[in-house]
Coordinates of C-alpha atoms in Angstrom, one line a residue:
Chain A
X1 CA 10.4 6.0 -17.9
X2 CA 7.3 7.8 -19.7
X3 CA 4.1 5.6 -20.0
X4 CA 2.0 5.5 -22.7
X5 CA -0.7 7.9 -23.6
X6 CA -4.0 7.5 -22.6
X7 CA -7.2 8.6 -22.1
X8 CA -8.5 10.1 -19.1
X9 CA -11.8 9.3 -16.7
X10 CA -12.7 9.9 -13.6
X11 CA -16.4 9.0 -12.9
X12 CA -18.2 10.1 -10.0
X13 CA -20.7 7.2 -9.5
X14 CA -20.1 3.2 -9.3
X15 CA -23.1 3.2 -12.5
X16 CA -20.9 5.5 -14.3
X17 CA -17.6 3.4 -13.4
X18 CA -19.0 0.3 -14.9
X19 CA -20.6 1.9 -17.8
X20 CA -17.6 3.5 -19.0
X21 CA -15.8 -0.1 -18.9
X22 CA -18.7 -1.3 -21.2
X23 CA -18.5 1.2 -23.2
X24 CA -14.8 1.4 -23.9
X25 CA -14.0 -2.6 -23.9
X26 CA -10.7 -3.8 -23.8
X27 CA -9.2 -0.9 -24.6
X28 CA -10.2 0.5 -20.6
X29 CA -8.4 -0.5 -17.5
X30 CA -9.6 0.9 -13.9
X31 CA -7.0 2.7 -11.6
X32 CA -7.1 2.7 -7.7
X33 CA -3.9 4.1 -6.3
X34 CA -1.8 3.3 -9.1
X35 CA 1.1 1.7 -7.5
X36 CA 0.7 -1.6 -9.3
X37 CA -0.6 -0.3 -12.6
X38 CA 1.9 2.8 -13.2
X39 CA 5.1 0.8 -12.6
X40 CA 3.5 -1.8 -15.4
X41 CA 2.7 1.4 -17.7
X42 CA 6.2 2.9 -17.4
X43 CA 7.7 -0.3 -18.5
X44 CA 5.1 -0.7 -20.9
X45 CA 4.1 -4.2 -19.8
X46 CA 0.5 -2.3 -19.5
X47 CA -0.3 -0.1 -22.1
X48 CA -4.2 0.8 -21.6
X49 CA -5.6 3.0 -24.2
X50 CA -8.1 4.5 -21.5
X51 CA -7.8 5.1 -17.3
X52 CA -10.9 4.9 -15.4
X53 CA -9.9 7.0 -12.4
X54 CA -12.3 5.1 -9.2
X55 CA -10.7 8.4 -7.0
X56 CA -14.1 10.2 -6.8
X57 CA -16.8 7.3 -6.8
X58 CA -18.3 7.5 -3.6
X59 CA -19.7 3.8 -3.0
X60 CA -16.1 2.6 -2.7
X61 CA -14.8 4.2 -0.1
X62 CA -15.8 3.8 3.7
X63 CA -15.4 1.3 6.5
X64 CA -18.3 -0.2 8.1
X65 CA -18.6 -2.3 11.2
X66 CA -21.6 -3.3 12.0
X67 CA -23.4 -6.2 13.8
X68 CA -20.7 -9.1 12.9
X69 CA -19.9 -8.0 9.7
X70 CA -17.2 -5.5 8.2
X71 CA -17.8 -3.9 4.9
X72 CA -14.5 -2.5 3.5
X73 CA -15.2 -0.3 0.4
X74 CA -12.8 -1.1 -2.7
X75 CA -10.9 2.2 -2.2
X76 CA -10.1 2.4 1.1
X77 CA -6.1 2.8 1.2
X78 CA -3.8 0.3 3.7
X79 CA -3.3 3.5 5.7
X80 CA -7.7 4.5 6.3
X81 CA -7.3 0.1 7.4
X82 CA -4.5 1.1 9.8
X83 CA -6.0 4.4 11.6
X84 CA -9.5 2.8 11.5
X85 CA -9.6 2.5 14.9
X86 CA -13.2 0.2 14.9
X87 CA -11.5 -2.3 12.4
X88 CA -8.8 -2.6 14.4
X89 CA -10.4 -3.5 17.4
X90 CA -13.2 -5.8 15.2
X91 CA -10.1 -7.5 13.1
X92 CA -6.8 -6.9 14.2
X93 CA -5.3 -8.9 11.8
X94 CA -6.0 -6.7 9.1
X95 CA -4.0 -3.7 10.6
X96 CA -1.2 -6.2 11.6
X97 CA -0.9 -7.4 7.8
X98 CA -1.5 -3.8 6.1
X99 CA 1.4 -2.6 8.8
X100 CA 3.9 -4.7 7.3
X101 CA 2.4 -3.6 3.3
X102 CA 5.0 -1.4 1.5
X103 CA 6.1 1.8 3.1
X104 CA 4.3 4.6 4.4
X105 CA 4.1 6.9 1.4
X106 CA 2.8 3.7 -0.6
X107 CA 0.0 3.1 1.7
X108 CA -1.3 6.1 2.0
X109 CA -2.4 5.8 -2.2
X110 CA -2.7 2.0 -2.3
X111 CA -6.0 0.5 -2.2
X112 CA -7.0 -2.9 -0.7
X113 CA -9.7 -3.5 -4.0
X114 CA -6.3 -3.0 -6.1
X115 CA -4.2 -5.2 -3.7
X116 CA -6.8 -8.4 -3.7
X117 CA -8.3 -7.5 -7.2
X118 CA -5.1 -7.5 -9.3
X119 CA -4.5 -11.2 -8.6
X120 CA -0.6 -10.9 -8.3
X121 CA 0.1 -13.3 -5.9
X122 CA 3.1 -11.2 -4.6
X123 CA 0.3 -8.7 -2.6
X124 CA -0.5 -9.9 0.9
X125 CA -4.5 -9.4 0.9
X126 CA -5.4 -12.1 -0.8
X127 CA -3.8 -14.5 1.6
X128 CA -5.2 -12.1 4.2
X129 CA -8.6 -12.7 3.4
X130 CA -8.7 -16.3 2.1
X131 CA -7.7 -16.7 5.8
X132 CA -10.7 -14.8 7.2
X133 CA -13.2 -16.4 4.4
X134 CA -13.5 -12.7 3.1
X135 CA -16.5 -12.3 0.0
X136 CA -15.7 -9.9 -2.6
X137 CA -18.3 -8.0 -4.4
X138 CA -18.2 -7.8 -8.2
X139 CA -20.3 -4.8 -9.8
X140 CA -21.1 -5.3 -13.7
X141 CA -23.3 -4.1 -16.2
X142 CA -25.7 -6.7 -15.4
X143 CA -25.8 -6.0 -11.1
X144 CA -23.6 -7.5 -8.3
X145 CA -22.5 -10.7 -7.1
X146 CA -20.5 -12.2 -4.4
X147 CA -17.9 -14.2 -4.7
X148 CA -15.8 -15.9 -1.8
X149 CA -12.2 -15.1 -1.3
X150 CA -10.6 -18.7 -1.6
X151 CA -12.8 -18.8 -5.3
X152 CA -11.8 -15.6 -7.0
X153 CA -8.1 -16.5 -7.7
X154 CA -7.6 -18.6 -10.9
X155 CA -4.0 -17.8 -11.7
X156 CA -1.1 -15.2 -12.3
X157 CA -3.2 -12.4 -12.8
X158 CA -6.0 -14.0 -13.5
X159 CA -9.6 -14.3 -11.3
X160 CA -13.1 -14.9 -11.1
X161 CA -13.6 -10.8 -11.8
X162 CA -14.7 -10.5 -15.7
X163 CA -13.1 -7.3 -17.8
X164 CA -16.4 -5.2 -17.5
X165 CA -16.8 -6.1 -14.1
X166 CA -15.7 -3.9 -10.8
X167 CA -14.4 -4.9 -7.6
X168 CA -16.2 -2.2 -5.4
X169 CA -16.9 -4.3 -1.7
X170 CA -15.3 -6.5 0.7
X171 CA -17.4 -8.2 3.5
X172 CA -16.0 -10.0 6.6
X173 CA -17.3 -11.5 9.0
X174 CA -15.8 -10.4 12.4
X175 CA -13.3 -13.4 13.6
X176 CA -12.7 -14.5 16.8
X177 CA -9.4 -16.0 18.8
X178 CA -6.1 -15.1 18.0
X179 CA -4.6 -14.1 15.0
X180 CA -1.2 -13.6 13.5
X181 CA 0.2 -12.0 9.9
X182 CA 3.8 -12.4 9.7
X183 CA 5.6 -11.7 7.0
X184 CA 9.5 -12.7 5.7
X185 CA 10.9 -9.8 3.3
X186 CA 14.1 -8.2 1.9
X187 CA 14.0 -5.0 2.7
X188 CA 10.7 -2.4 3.3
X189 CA 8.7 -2.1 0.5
X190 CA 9.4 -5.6 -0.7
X191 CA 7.1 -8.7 -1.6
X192 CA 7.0 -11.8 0.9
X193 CA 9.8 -14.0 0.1
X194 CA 7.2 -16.2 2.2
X195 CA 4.2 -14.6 4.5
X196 CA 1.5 -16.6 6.6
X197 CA -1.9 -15.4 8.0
X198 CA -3.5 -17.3 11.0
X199 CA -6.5 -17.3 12.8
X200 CA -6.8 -19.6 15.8
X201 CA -9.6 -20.4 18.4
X202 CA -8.8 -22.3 21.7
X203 CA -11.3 -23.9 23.6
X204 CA -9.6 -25.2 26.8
X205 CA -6.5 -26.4 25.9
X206 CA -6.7 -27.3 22.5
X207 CA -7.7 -25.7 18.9
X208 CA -11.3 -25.7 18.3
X209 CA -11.2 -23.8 15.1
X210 CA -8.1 -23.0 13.0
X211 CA -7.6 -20.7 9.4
X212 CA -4.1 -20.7 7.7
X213 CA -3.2 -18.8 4.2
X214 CA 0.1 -18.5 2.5
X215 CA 1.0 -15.5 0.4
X216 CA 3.8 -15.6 -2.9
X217 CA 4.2 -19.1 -2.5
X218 CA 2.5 -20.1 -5.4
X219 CA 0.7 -18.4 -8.5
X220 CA -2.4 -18.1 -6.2
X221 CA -2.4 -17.5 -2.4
X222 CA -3.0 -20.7 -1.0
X223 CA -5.7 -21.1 2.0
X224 CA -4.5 -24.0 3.2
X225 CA -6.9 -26.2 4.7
X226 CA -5.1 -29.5 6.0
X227 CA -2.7 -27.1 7.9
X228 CA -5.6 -25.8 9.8
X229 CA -7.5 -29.1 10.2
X230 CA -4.4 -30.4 11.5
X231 CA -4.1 -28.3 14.2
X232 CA -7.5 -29.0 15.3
X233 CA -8.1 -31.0 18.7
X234 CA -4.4 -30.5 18.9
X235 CA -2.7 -28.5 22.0
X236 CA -0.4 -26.6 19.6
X237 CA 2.8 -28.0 20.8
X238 CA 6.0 -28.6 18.5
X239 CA 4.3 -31.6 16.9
X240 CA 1.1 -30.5 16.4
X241 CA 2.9 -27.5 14.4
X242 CA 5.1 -29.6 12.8
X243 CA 2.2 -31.4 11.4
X244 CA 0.6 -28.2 10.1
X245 CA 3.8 -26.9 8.3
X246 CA 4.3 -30.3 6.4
X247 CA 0.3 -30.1 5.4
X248 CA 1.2 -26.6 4.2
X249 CA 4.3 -27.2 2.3
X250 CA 2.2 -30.0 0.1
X251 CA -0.1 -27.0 -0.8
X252 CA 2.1 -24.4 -1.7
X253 CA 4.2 -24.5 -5.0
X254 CA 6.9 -21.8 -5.0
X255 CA 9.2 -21.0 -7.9
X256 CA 12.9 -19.3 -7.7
X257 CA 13.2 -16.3 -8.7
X258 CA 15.0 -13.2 -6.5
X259 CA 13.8 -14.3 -3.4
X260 CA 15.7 -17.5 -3.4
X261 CA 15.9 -20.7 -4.9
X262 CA 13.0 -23.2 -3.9
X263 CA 14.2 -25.3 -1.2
X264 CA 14.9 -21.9 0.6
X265 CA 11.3 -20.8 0.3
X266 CA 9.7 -23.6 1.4
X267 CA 12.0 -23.7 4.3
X268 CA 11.0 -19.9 5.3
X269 CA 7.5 -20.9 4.2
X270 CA 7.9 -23.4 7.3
X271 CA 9.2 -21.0 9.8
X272 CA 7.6 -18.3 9.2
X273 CA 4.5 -20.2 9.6
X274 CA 5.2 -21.7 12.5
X275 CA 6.1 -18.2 14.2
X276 CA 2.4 -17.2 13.0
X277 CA 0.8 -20.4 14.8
X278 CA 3.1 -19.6 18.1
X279 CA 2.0 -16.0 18.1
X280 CA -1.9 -16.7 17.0
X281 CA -2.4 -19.2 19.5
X282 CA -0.6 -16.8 22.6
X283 CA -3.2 -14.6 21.6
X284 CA -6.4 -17.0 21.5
Chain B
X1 CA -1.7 10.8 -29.1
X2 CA -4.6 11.0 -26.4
X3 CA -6.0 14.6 -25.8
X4 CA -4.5 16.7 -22.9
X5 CA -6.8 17.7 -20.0
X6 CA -7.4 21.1 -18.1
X7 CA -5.3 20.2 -14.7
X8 CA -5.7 22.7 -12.3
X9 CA -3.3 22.2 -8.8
X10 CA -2.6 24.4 -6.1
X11 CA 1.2 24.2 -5.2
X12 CA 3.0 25.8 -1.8
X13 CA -0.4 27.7 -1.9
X14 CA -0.2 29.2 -5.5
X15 CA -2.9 28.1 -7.9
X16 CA -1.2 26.4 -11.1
X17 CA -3.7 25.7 -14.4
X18 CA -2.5 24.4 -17.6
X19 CA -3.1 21.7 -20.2
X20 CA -1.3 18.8 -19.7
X21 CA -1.1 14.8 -21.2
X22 CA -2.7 12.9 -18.6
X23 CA 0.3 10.4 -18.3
X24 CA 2.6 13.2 -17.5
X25 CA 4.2 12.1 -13.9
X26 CA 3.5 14.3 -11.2
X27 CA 7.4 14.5 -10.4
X28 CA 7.5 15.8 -14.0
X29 CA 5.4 18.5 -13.7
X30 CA 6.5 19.9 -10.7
X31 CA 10.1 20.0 -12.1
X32 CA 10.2 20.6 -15.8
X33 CA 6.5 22.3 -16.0
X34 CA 6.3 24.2 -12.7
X35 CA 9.9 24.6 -12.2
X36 CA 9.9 23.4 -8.6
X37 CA 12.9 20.9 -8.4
X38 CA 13.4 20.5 -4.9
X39 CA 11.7 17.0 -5.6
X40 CA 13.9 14.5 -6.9
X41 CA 14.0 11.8 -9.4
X42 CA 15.9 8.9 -7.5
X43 CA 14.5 5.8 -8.3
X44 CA 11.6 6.3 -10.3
X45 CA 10.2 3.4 -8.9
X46 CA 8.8 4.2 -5.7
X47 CA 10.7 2.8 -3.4
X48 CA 13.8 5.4 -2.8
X49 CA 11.3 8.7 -2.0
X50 CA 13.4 11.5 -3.1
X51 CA 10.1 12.6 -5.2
X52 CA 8.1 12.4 -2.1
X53 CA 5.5 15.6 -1.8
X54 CA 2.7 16.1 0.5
X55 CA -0.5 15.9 -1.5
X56 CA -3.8 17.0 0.2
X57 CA -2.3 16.1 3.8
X58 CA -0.7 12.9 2.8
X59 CA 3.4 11.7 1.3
X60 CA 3.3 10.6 -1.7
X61 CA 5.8 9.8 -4.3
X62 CA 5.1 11.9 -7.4
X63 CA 7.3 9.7 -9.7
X64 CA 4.1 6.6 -9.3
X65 CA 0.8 9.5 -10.0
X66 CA -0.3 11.2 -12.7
X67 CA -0.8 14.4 -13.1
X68 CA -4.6 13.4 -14.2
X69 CA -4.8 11.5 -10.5
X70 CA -3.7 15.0 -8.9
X71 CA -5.8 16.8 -10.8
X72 CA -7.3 19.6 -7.9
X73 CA -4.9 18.9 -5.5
X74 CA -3.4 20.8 -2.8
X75 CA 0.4 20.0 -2.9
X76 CA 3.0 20.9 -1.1
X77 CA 7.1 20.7 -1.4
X78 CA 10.0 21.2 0.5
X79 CA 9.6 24.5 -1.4
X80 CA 6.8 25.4 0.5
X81 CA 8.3 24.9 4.0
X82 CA 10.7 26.8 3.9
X83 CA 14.0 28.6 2.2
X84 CA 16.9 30.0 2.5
X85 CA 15.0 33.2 4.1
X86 CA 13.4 31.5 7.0
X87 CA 14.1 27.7 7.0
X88 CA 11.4 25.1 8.6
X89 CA 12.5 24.0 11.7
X90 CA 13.0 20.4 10.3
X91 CA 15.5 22.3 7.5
X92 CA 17.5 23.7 10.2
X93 CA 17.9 20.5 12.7
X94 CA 19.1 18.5 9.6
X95 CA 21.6 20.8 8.6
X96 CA 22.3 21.3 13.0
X97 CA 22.3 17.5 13.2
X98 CA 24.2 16.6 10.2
X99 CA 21.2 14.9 8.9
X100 CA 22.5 15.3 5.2
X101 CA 25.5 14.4 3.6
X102 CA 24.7 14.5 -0.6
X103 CA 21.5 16.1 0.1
X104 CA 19.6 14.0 -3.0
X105 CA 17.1 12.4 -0.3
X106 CA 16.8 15.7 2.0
X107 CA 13.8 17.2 0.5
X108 CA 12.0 14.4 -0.2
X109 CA 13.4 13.4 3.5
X110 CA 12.3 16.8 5.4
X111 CA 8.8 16.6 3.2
X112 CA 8.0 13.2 4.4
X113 CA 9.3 13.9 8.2
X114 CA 6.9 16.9 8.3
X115 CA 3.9 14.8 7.9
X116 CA 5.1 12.2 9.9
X117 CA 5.5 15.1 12.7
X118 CA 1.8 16.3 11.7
X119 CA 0.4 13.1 12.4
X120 CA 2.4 12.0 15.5
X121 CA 4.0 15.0 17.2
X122 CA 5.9 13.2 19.7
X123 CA 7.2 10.0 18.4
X124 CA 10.0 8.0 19.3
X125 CA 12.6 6.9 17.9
X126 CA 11.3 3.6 16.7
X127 CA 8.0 5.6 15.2
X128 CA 10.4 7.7 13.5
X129 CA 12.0 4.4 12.0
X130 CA 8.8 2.9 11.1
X131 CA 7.4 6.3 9.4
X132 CA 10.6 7.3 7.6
X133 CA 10.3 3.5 5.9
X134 CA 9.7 5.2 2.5
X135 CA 12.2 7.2 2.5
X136 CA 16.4 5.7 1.3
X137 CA 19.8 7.4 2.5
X138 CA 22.7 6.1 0.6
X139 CA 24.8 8.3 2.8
X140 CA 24.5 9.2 6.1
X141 CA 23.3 5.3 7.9
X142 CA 20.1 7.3 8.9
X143 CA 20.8 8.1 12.6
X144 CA 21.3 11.5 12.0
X145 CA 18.3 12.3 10.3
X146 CA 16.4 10.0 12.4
X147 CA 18.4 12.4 15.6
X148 CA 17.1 15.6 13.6
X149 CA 13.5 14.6 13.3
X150 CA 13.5 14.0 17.3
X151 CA 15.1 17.6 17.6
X152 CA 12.5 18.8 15.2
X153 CA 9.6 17.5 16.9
X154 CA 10.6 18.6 20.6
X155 CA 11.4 22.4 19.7
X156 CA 8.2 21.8 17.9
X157 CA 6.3 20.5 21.2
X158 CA 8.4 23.1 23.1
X159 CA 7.7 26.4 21.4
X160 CA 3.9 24.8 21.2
X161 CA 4.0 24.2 25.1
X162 CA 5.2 28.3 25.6
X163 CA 2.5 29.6 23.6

């Protein structure tokens, strides 16, 4: 398995980054960790005629938590969002979700700009941060702009991020109430056969706030809105989730493939979402 | 053909300089270039971690980097833990704990356990689970590499303790 040749960048600065992808066109594709793009390469399904290497910018990498706001720099790896031990206390989901992300060795190269910018709906932050109304920040030729999670998907592989444009920032703003990621897979290392991120907030006995997203369940991750509005007002009893499942299941559009044949998805879609809700709410 | 680039690496503490393609795999290098084939190609798609080396203080699987990414990296293998002269302790409680059966995962095993070990010196058994994820055994059903990592780590934690 030898992937095509190409040529080789590795810019130092995000101005640099940018200009090289204006320069070279079409021809130039950006690398993080490479654990999306080099399996692609090797069966040729990618065959870019130049790498920009993002290793050695330094505007990408760092954590920030500050005020109520995170700033996640596009190169941060799943394992700096595990050991961060600030983000973990400021949004505990994250570390639940990037826990459950591949295997070690994996997330110590892969990126969370490359997991939520490649727009393969089989990676788990997208979901992750359609859930916690996440904005992304896309650096061009012509400046930056922000652009909210639950907007920058469009299809299988496709988002709001143009070709000369750079993912290089995430900003969240700090949740409160319980959360829950939980995730149905294979084996290690594999995509969700169905996945659900919650964020719930209880005021008394009943929901006063409620965020639910879906990951690999259709071309897109799917925030699902009517699943959260209907567990609002509600006490989070059996009916109350039932009621959010069936909302989520007319959002979400699996296909077969691997994983299962439809009917099986959308059933683990249903449970697996229902164990999220039982486990966000214990902790709200 | 795109041009090759000046790559320069240190490997088990020797520096290593040569022109190279800058698609060339890491795993490839270190075996075919550099001659070190403790590494293994299992899978080639990163999931097995027979390829697994330690690059600048993390595991990675050198089948999924080029040698471009690791350009001035310092990279270490099972080669440079030890050898038949004076085996790491992790070496010798695999081979005392039967942690091997084939051997094909071992080094990528043994590279990946010594990191894991670096980072958490006293895990339990369920760390040891969780951190050896990466890494596949098609022979031995894992509990006696998982009982040789727990060895490893409390001689480790008990010759530390004497000194």
């Amino acid at each position: 398995m030898i992937p095509p040749a190409f040529e080789y960048h590795r810019p130092t600065d995000l101005a640099s980054a940018v200009g090289l992808l204006a320069q070279l066109g079409d021809e130039a594709r950006v690398i993080a960790g490479g654990h999306s793009l080099i399996p692609m390469m090797k069966l040729r399904m990618a065959e870019p005629a130049h790498l920009v290497d993002l290793q050695s910018v330094g505007e990408l990498k760092g954590i920030t938590v500050a005020g109520d706001h995170v700033q996640i720099g596009a190169m941060v790896t799943q394992s700096d969002l595990i050991t961060h031990d600030g983000l973990a206390r400021a949004i505990p989901l994250l570390r639940e979700a990037a826990l459950q992300i591949a295997d070690p060795q994996v997330r110590y190269v892969g990126t969370v700009g490359g997991n939520v910018a490649n727009g393969d709906p089989g990676n788990d932050m997208p979901g992750l941060m359609q859930c916690l109304d996440a904005h992304f920040t896309l650096t061009g030729p012509s400046g930056s702009r922000d652009v909210a999670a639950r907007d920058f998907y469009h299809g299988l592989y496709s988002t709001e991020r143009a070709d000369d444009e750079i993912l290089s920032r995430i900003t969240i703003a700090i949740p409160s109430g319980g959360y829950a990621y939980e995730k149905q897979k294979r084996k290690i290392g594999d995509y969700a056969t169905a996945a659900a991120a919650v964020l719930l907030n209880r005021r008394g006995g009943t929901v006063s706030s409620a965020s639910i997203a879906m990951t690999n369940l259709s071309d897109i991750p799917v925030w699902s809105q009517a699943a959260g509005e209907a567990l609002i007002g509600t006490d989070c009893g059996a009916e109350a989730v039932t009621a959010a499942v069936a909302a989520m299941l007319a959002d979400i559009d699996p296909q077969a493939d691997n994983r299962g044949p439809i009917a099986f998805k959308r059933h683990v879609a249903g449970v697996i979402l229902a164990r999220a809700i039982a486990r966000a709410w214990s902790r709200a | 053909m795109a041009k090759k680039i000046h790559v320069t690496l240190t490997v088990n503490g020797e520096a290593q300089e040569f022109l190279a393609e800058p698609r060339e795999l890491l795993i490839h290098t270190l075996r075919e270039r550099l001659g070190i084939t403790g590494p293994h190609i299992g899978c080639e798609t990163s999931h097995c971690g027979a390829c697994t080396v330690d690059m600048n203080g993390r595991s990675v699987k050198a089948c999924t980097l080029f040698v471009a990414q690791a350009d001035g990296a310092d990279i270490t293998t099972i080669e440079g833990l030890g050898g038949p002269d004076g085996l790491h302790v992790l070496q010798r409680m695999f081979r005392e704990h039967h942690g091997l059966q084939c051997g094909y995962c071992t080094p990528g095993m043994i590279t990946r356990a010594h990191r894991l070990l670096q980072e958490n010196p006293a895990p339990t058994e369920e760390e040891v689970r969780f951190g050896m994820a990466g890494n596949l055994c098609r022979c031995t059903g894992y509990q006696n590499i998982v009982k040789a990592i727990l060895a490893a780590a409390a001689e480790m934690n008990a010759k530390e303790a004497a000194e």
